[in-house]
Short mmCIF file of the C-alpha atoms (twelve columns), coordinates in Angstrom:
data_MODEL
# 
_entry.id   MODEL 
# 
loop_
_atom_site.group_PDB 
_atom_site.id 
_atom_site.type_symbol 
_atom_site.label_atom_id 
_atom_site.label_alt_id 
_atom_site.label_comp_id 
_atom_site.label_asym_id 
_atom_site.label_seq_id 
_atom_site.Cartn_x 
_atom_site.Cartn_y 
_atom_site.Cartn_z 
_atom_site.pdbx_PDB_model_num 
ATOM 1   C CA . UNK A 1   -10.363 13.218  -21.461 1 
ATOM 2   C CA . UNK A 2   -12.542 9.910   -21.878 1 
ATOM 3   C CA . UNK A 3   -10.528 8.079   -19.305 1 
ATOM 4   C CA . UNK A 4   -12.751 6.920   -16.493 1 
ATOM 5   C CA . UNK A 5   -10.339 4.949   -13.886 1 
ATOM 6   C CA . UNK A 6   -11.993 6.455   -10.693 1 
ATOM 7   C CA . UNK A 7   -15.279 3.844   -11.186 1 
ATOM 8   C CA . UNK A 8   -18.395 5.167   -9.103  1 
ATOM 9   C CA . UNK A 9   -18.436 3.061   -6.673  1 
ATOM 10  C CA . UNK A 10  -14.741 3.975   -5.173  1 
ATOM 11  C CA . UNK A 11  -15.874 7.603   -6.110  1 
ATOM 12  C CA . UNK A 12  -18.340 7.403   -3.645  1 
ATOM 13  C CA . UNK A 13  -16.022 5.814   -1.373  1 
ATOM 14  C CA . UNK A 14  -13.057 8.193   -1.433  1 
ATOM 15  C CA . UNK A 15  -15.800 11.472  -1.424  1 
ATOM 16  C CA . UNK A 16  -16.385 10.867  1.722   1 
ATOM 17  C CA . UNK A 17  -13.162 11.158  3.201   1 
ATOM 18  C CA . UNK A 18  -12.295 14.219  1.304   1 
ATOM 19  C CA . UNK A 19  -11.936 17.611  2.755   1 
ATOM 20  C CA . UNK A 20  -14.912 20.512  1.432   1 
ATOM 21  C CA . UNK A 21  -13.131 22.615  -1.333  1 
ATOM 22  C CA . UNK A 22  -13.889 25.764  -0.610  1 
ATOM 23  C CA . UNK A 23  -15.877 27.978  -3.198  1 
ATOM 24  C CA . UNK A 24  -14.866 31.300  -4.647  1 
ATOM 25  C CA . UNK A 25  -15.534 34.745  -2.471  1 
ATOM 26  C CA . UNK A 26  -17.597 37.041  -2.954  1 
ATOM 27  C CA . UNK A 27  -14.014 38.745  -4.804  1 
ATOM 28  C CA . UNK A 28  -14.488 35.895  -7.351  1 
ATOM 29  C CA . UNK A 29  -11.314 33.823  -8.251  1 
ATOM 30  C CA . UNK A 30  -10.619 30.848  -10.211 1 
ATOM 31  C CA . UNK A 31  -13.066 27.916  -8.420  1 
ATOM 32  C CA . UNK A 32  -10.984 24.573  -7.325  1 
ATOM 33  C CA . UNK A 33  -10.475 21.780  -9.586  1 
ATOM 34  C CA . UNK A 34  -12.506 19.035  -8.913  1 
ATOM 35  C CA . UNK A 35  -10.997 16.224  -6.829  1 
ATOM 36  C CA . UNK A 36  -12.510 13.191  -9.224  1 
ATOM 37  C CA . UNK A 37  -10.145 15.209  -12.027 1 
ATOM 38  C CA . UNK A 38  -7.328  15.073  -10.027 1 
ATOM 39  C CA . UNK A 39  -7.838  11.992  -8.966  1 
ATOM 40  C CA . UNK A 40  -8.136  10.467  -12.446 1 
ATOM 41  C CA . UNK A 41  -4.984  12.306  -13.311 1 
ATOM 42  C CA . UNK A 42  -3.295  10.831  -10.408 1 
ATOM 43  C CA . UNK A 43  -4.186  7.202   -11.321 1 
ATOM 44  C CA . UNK A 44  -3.238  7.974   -15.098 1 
ATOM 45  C CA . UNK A 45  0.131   9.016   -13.503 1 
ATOM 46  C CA . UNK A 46  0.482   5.518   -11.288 1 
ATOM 47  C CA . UNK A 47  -0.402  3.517   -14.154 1 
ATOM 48  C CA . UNK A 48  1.555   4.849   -16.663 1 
ATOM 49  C CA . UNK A 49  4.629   5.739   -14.409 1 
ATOM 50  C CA . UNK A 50  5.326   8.920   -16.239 1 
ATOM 51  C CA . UNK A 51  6.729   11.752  -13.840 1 
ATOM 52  C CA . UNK A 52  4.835   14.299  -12.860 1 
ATOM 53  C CA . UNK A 53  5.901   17.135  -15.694 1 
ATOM 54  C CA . UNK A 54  4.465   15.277  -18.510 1 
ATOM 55  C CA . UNK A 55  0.848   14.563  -17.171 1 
ATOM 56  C CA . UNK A 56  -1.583  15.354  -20.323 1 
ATOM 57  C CA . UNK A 57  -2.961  18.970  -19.830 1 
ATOM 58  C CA . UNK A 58  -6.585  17.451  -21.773 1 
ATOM 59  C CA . UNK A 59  -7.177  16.359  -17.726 1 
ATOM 60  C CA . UNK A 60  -7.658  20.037  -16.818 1 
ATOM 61  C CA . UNK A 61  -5.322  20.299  -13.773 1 
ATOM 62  C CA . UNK A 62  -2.055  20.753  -13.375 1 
ATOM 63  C CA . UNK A 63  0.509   18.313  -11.857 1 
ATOM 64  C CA . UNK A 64  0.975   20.390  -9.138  1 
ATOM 65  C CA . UNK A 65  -2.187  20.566  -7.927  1 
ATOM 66  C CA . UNK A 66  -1.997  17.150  -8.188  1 
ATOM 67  C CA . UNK A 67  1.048   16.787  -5.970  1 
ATOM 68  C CA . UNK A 68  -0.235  18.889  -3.614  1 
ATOM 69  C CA . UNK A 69  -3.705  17.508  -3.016  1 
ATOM 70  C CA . UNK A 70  -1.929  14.127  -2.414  1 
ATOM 71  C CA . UNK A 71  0.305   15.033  -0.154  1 
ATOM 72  C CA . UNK A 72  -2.373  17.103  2.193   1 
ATOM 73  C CA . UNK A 73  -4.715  13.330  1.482   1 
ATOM 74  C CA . UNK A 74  -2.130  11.607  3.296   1 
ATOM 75  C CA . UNK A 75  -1.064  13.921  5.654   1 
ATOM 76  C CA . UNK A 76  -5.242  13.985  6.504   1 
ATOM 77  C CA . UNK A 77  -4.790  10.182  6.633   1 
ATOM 78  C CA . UNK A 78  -7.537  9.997   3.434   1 
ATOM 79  C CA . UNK A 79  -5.758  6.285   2.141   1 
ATOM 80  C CA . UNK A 80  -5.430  4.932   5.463   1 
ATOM 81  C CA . UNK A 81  -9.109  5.549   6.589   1 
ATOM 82  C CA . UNK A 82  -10.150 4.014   2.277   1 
ATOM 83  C CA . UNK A 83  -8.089  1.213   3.515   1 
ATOM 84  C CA . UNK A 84  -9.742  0.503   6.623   1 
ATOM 85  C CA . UNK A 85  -13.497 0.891   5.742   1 
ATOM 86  C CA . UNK A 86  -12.686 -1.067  2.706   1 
ATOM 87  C CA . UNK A 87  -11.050 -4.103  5.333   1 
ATOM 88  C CA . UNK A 88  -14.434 -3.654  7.227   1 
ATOM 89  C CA . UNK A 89  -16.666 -4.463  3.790   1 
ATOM 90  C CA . UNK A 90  -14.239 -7.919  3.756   1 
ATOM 91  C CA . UNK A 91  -14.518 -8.375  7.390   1 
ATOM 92  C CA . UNK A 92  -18.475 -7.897  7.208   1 
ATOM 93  C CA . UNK A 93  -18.615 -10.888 4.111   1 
ATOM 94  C CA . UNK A 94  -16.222 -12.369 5.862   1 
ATOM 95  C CA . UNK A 95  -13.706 -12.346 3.191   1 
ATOM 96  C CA . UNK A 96  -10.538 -12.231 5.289   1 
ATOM 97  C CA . UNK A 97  -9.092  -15.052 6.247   1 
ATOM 98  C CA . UNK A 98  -7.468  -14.401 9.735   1 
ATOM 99  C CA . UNK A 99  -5.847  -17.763 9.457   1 
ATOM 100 C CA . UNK A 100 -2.564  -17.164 7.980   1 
ATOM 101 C CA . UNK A 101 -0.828  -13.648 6.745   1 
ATOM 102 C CA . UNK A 102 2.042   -13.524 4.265   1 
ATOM 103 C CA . UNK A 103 5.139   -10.754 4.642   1 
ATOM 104 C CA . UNK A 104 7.250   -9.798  1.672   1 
ATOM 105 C CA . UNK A 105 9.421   -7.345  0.177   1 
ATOM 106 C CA . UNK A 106 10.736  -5.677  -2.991  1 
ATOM 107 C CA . UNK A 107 13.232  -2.951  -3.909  1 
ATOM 108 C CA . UNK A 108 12.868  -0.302  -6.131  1 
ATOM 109 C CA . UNK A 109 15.389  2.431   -7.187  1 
ATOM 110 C CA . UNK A 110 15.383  5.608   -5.005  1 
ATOM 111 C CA . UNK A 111 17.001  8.157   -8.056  1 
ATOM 112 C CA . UNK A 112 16.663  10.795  -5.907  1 
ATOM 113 C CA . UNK A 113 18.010  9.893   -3.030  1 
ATOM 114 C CA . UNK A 114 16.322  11.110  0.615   1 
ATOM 115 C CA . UNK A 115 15.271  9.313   3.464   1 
ATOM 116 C CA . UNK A 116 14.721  5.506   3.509   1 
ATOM 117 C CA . UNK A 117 17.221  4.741   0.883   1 
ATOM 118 C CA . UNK A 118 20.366  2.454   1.225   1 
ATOM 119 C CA . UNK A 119 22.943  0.702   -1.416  1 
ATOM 120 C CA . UNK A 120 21.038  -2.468  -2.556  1 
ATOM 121 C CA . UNK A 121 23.552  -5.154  -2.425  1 
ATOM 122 C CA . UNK A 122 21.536  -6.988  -5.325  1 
ATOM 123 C CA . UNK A 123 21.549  -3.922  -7.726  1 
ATOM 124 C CA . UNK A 124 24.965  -3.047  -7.767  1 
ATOM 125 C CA . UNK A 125 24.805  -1.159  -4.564  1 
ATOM 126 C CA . UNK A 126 22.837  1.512   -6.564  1 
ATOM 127 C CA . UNK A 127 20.137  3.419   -3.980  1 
ATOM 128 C CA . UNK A 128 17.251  1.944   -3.796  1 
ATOM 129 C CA . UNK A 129 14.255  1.930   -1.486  1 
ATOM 130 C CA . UNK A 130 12.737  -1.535  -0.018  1 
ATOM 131 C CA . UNK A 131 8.533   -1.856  0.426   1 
ATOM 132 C CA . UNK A 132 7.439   -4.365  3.066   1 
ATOM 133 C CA . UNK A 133 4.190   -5.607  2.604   1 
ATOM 134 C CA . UNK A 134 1.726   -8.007  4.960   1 
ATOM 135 C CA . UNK A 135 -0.922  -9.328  3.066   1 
ATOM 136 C CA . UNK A 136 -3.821  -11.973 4.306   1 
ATOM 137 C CA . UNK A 137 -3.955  -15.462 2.866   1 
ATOM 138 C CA . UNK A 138 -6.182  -14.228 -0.698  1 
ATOM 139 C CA . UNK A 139 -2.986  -11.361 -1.031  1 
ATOM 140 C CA . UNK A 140 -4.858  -8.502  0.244   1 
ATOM 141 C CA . UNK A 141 -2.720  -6.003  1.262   1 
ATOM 142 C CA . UNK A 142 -3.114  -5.093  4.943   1 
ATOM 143 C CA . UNK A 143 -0.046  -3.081  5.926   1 
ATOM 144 C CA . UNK A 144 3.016   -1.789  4.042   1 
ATOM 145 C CA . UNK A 145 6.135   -0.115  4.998   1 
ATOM 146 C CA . UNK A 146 9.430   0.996   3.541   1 
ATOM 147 C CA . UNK A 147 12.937  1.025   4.127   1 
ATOM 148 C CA . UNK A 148 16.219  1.408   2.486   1 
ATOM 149 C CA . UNK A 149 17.317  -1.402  -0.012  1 
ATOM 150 C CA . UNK A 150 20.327  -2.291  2.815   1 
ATOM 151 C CA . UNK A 151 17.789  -2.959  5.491   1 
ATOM 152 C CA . UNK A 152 16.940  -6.289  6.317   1 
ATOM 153 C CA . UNK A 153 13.694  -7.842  5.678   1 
ATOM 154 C CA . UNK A 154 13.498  -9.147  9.058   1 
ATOM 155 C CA . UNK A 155 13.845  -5.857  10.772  1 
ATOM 156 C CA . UNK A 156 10.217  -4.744  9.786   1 
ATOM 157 C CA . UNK A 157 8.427   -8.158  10.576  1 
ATOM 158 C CA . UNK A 158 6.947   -6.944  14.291  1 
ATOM 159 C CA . UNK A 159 6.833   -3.173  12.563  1 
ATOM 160 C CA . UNK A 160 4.440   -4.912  9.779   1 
ATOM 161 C CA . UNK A 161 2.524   -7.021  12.640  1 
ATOM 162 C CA . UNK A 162 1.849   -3.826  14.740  1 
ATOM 163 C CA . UNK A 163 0.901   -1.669  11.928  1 
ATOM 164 C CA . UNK A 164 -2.098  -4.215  11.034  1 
ATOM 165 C CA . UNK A 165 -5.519  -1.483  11.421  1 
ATOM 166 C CA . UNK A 166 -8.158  -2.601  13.934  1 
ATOM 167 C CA . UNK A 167 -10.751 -4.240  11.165  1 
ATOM 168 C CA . UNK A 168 -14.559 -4.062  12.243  1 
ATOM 169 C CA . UNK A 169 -17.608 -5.253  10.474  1 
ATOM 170 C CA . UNK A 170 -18.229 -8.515  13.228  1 
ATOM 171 C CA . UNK A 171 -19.575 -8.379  16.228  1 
ATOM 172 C CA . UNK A 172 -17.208 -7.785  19.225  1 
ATOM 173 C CA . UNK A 173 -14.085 -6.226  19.127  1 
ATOM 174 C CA . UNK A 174 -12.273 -5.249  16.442  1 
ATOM 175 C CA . UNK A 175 -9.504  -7.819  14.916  1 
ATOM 176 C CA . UNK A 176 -5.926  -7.206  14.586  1 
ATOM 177 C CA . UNK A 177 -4.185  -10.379 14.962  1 
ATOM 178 C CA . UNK A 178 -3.912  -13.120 12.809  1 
ATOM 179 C CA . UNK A 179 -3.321  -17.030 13.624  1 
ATOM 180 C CA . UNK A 180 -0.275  -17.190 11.692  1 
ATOM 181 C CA . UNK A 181 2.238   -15.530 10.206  1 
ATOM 182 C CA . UNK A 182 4.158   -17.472 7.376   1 
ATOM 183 C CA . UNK A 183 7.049   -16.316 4.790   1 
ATOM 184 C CA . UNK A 184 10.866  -17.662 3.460   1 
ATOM 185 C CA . UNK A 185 14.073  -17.860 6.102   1 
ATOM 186 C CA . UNK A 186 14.796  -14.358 5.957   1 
ATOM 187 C CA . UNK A 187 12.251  -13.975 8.767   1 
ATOM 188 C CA . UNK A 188 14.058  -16.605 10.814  1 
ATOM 189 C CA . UNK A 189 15.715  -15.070 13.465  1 
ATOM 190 C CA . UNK A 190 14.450  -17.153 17.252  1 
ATOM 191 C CA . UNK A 191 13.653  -13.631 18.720  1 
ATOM 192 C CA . UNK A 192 10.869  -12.906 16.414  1 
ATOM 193 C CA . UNK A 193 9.835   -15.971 16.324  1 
ATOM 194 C CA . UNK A 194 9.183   -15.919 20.003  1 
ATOM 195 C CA . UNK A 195 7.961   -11.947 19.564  1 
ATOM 196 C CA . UNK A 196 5.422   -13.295 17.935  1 
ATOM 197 C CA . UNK A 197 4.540   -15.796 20.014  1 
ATOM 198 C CA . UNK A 198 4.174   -13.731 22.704  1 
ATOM 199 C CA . UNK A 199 1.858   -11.647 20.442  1 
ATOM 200 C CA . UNK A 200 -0.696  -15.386 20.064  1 
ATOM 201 C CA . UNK A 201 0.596   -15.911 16.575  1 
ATOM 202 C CA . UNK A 202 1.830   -18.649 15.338  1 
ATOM 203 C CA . UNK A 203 5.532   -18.246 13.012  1 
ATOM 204 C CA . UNK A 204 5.602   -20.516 10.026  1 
ATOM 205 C CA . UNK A 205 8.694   -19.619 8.989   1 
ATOM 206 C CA . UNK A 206 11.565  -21.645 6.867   1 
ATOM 207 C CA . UNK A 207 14.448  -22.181 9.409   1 
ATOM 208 C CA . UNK A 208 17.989  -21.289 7.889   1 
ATOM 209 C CA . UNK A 209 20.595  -23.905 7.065   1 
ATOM 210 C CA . UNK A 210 17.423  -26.654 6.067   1 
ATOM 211 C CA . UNK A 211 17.174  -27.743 2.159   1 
ATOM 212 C CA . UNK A 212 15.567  -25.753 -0.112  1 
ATOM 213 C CA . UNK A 213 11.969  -27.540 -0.535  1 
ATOM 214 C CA . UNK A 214 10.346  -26.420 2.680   1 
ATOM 215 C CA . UNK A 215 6.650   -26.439 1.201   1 
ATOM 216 C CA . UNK A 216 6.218   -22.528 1.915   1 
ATOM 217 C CA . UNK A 217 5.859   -21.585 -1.958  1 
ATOM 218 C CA . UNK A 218 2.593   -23.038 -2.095  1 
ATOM 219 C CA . UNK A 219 1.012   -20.098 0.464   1 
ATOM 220 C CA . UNK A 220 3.720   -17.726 -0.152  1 
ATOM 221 C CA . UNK A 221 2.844   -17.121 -3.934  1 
ATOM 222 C CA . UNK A 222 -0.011  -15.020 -2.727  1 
ATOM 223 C CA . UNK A 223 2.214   -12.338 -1.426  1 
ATOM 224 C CA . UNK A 224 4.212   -12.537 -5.104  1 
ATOM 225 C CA . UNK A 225 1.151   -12.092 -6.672  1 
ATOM 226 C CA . UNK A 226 0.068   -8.673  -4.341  1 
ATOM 227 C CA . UNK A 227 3.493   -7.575  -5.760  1 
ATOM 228 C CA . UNK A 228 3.132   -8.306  -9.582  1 
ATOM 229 C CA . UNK A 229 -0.828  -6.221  -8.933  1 
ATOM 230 C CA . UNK A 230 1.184   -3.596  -7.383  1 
ATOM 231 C CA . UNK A 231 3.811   -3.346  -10.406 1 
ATOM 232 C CA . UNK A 232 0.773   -3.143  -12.790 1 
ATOM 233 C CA . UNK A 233 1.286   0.960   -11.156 1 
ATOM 234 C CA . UNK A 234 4.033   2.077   -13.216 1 
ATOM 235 C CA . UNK A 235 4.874   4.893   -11.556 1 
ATOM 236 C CA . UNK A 236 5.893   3.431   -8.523  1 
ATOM 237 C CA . UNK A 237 8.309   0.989   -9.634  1 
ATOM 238 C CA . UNK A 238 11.092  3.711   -9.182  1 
ATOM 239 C CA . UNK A 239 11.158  5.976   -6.366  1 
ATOM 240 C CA . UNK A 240 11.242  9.581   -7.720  1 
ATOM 241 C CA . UNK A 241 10.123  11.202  -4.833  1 
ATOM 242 C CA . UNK A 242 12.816  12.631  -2.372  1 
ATOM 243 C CA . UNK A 243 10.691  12.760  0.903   1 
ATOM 244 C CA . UNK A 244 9.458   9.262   1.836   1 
ATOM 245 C CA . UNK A 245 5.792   10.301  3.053   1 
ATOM 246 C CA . UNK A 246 5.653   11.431  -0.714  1 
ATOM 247 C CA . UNK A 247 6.405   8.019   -1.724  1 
ATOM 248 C CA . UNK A 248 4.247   6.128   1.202   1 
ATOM 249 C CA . UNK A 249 0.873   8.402   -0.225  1 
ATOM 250 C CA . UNK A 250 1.584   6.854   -3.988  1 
ATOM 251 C CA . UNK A 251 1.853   3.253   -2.190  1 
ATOM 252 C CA . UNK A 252 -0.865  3.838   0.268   1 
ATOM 253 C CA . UNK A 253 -3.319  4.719   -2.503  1 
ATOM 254 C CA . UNK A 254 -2.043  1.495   -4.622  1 
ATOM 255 C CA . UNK A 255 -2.992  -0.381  -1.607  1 
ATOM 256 C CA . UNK A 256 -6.453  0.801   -1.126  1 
ATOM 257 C CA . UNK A 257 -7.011  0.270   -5.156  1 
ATOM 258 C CA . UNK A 258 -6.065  -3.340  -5.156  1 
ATOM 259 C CA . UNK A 259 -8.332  -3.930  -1.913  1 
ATOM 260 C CA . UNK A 260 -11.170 -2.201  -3.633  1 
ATOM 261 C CA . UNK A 261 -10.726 -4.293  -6.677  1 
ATOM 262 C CA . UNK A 262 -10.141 -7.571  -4.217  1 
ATOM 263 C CA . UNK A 263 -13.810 -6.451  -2.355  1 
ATOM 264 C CA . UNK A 264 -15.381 -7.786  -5.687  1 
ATOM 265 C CA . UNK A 265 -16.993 -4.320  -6.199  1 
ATOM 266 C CA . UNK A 266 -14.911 -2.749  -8.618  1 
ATOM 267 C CA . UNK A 267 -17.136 -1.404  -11.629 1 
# 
């Protein structure tokens, strides 16, 4: 197939952090498929949002090799260590701005049920699944995590502040905290604002019970925009996968594409 999503330069990237297919015996046997083809069937998958049975054959592997390879990628922690090294190139340029970090969330459906699912109150108490997402102040995602559509957005603020990686690239040692942390009153809560104190960051956070009009919207539209990028993947717009750590490998890799194409190098 023609399609050519997996650019060079984030081939070069993600080879790295691959483990070495092993070649046929001396017996023979069919040789393994080659992980830039399943990797380019894997992002035709994301973008379209088809399910897995109807991936085009004309890629030359099958969707459960696919499924497979993706699972052991996160299980190896593949995306998290993409995600990190690509952090360092914006640390290095000096491209993150440690000054304020934006937390958000968004529900999906969970169809399937399994873990991390709950009745979402604002789709008809239907099961649904809830990403969190911390991005810095240009909407770069820097940690995610998910929940079930009943579970309050609040509960995975300190969750999303601890799971921020240890970002090199400067001298010294490596950064994990920002200055501030800003989003809407659903973060509100006094204990986490004074968690987070404790932590030396700053909560900018819209106190409940004040008029609508607090001035947040013009930061917080960064985080909205990380989630209309991460909608642009289809297939993740509905939860079809039962397990969660199935689920968390499909947003994992959507996070380390949008960084990659945030670094300015994508092409």
């Amino acid at each position: 197939m023609a399609r050519k999503t997996i650019t060079d330069r984030l081939w070069q990237r993600i080879k790295s952090l691959l483990p070495e297919r092993r070649s046929p015996g001396p017996k023979g046997g069919r040789p393994p498929i080659d992980d830039r083809i399943v990797l380019e069937a894997i992002m035709f998958m994301l973008e379209s949002g088809i399910p897995w049975r109807l991936l085009p054959r004309q890629f030359g592997c099958s969707r459960m090799t696919c499924w497979r390879r993706i699972r052991v990628w996160q299980k190896l922690g593949v995306w998290d260590e993409l995600h990190g090294r690509l952090l360092t190139e914006l640390q290095r340029r000096r491209r993150i701005p440690w000054s304020r970090f934006v937390v958000d969330s968004s529900s999906v459906r969970a169809l399937e049920g399994g873990e991390n699912t709950g009745k979402n109150p604002t789709d008809r108490a239907r099961r649904g699944t809830k990403h969190h997402v911390l991005v810095d102040g240009k909407g770069v995602p820097i940690a995610i995590r998910i929940t079930g559509a009943n579970r309050h957005e609040v509960t995975r603020l300190l969750p999303l502040v601890e799971a921020i990686p240890p970002v090199r690239g400067k001298r010294g040692r490596p950064r994990r905290r920002p200055e501030r942390v800003q989003d809407d009153r659903a973060y509100d809560p006094e204990p986490h604002r004074r968690e987070l104190r404790q932590r030396r960051i700053e909560p900018v956070l819209a106190e409940r019970g004040a008029p609508h009009g607090s001035g947040l919207g013009v930061f917080r539209w960064v985080v909205e925009r990380t989630h209309s990028w991460m909608n642009r993947f289809r297939r993740i717009l509905t939860r079809w996968e039962k397990k969660p750590e199935n689920y968390l490998a499909l947003l994992h890799f959507v996070c380390a594409i949008i960084t990659f194409r945030c670094s300015g190098l994508f092409g």
